[in-house]
Tab-separated table of C-alpha atoms in Angstrom:
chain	number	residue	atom	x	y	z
I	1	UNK	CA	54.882	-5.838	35.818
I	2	UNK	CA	56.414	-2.736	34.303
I	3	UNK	CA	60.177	-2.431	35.029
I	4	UNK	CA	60.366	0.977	37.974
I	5	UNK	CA	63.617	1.869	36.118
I	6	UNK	CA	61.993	2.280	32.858
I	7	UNK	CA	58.270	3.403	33.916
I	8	UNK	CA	55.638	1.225	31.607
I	9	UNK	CA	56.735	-0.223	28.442
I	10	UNK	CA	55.234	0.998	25.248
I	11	UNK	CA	52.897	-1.055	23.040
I	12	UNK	CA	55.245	-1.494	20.693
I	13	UNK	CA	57.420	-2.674	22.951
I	14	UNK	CA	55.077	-5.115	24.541
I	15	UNK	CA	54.084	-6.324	20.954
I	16	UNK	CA	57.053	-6.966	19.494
I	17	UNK	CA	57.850	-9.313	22.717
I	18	UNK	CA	54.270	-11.522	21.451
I	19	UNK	CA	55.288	-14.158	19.279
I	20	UNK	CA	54.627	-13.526	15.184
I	21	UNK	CA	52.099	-16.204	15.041
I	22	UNK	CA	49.943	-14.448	18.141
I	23	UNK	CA	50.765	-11.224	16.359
I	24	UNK	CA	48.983	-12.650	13.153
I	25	UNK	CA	46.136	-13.693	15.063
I	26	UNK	CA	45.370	-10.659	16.667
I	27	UNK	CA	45.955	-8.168	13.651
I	28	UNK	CA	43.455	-10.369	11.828
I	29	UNK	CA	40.916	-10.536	14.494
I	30	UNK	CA	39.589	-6.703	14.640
I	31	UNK	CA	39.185	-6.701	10.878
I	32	UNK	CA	37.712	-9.779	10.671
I	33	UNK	CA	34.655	-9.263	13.504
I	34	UNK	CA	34.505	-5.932	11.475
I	35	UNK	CA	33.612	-7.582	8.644
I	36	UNK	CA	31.413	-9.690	10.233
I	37	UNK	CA	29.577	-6.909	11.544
I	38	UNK	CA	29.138	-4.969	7.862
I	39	UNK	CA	27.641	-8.551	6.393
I	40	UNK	CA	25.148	-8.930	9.531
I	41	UNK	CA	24.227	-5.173	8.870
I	42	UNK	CA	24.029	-6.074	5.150
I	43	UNK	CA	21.933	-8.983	5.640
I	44	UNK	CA	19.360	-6.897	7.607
I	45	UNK	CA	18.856	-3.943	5.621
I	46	UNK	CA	18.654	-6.341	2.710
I	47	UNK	CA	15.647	-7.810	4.523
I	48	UNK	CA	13.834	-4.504	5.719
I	49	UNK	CA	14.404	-3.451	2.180
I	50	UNK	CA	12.480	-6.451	0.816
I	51	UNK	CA	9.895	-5.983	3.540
I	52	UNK	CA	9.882	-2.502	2.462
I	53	UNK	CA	9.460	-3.061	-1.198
I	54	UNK	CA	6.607	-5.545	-0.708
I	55	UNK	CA	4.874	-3.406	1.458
I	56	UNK	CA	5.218	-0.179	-0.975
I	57	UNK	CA	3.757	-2.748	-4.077
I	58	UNK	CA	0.518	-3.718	-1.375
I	59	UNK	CA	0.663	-0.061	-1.232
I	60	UNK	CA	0.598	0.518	-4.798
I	61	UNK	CA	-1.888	-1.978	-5.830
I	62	UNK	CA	-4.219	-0.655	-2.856
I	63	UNK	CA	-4.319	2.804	-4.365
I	64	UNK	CA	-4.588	1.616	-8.432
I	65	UNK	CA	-7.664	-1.029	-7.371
I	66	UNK	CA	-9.052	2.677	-5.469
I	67	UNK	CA	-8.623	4.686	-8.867
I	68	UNK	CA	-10.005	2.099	-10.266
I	69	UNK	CA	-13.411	1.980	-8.502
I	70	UNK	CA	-13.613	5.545	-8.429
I	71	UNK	CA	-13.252	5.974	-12.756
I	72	UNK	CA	-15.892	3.236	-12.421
I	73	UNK	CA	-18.097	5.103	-10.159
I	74	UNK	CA	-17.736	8.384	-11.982
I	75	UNK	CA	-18.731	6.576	-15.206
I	76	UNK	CA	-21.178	4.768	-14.424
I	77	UNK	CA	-22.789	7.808	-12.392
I	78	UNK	CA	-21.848	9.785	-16.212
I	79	UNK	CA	-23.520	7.247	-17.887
I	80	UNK	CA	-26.527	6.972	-15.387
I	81	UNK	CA	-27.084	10.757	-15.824
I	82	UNK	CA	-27.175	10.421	-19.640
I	83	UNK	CA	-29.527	8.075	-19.863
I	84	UNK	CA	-31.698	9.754	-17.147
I	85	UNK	CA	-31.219	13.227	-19.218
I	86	UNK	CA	-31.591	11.471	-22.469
I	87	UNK	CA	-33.229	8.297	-22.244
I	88	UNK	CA	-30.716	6.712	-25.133
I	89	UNK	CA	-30.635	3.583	-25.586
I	90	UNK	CA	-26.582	3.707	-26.214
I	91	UNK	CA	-26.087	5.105	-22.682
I	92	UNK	CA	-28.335	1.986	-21.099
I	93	UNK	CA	-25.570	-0.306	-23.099
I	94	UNK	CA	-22.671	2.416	-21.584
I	95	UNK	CA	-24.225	2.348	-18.563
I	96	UNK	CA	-24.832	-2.135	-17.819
I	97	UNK	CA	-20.777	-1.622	-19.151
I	98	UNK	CA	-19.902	0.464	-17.099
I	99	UNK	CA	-21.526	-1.360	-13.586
I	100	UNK	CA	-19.687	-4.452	-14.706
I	101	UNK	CA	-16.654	-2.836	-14.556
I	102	UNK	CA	-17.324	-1.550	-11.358
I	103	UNK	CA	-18.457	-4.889	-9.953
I	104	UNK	CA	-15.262	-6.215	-11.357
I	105	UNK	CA	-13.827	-3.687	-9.373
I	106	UNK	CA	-15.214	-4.002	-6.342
I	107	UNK	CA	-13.905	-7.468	-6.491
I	108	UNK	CA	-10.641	-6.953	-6.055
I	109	UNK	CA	-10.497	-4.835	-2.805
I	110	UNK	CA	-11.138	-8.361	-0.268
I	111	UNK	CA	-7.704	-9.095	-1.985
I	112	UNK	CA	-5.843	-6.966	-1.276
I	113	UNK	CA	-3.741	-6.690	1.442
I	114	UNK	CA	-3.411	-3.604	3.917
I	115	UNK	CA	-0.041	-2.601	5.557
I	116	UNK	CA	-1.550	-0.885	8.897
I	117	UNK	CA	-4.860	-1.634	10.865
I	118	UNK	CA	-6.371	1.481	9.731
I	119	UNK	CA	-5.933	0.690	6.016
I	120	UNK	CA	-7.456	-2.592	6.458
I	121	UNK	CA	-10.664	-0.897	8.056
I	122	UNK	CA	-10.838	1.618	5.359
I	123	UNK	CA	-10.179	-1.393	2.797
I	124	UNK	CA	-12.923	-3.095	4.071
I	125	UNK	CA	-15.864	-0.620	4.241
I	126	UNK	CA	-14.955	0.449	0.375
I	127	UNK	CA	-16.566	-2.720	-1.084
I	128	UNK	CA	-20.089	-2.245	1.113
I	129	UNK	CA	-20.371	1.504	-0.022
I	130	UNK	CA	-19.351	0.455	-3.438
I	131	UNK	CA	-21.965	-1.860	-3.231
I	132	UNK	CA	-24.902	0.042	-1.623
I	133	UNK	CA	-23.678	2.811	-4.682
I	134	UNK	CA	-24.368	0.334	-6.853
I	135	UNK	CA	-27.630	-0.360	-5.650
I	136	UNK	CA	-28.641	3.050	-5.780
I	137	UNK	CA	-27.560	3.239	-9.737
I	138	UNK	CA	-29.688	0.066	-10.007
I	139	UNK	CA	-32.432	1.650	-8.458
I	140	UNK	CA	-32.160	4.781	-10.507
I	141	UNK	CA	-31.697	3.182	-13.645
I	142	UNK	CA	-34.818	1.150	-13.073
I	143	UNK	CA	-36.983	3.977	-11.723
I	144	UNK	CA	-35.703	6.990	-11.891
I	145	UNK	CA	-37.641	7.873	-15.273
I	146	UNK	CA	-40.619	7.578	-13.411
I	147	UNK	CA	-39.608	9.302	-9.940
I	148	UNK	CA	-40.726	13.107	-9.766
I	149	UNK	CA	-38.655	15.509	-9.433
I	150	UNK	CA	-37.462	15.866	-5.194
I	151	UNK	CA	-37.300	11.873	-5.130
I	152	UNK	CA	-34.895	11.814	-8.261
I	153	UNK	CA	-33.029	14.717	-6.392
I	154	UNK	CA	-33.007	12.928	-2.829
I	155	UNK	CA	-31.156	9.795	-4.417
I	156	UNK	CA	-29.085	12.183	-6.272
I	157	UNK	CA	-27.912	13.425	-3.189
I	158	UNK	CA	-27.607	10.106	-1.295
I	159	UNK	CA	-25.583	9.074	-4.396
I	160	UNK	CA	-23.285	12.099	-3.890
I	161	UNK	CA	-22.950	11.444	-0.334
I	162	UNK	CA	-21.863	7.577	-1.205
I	163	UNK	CA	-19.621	8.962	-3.261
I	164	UNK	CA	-17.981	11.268	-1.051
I	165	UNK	CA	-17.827	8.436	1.632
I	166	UNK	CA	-16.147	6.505	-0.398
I	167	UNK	CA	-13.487	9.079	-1.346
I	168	UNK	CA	-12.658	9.926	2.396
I	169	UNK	CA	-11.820	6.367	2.360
């Protein structure tokens, strides 16, 4: 109870009354539960960074298997064209190349792992227009010197349009 003579004591007066011992304790209390507090906050960015880091690699992967099966497309398609234009034997080797690459491609994708719902939708309608692309290559290469001339452009155009579909994704 503070003395009415002397109004209320100061800290300092009221802490050099505590004994050294209690003194110790408290002066190493704050610091301590403030370093307790920068290692917890440590510890959990550390593990959103990791979690962070792993899902910027999924990310990366994601978009290099994507190049990937798009260079594949667009040489394959290349190669397709040159052997429709030219009917060389070389582009029918460039071309079989080519599709296996692609199919090797298209491989990959079920692997991969997507960080958001949406990605894993997108991720999983590439390999089924990649696919029904292929088909249509396989189909050109197999007929298309003997289509006429508005059949070889209508799967042209559906081949451009699987093509675009599969860029949007």
């Amino acid at each position: 109870m503070p003395d009415p003579k002397h109004g209320d004591p100061s800290i300092l007066k009221r802490w050099s009354r505590v004994s050294v011992r209690a003194q110790g304790v408290g002066a190493l209390v704050f610091p301590m539960a403030v370093l307790f507090v920068a290692m917890f906050a440590i510890y959990w960015a550390e593990s959103s960074l990791h979690d962070t880091e792993q899902t910027v690699a999924r990310t990366y992967d994601a978009r290099s298997a994507i190049v990937q099966i798009q260079s594949s497309l667009l040489e394959t398609q290349t190669t397709l064209n040159g052997f429709l234009a030219g009917h060389e034997s070389r582009n029918g080797e460039l071309y079989q190349a080519a599709a296996k690459r692609l199919q090797g491609a298209l491989a990959i994708v079920p692997s991969l792992a997507a960080p958001t719902p949406a990605t894993a939708t997108a991720l999983q309608e590439i390999p089924g227009l990649g696919q029904q692309t292929l088909a249509l290559f396989h189909d050109l290469w197999a007929n298309g010197l003997h289509l006429d001339a508005a059949a070889l452009a209508a799967r042209t155009r559906q081949s451009s349009d699987l093509m675009a579909a599969l860029a949007s994704r």
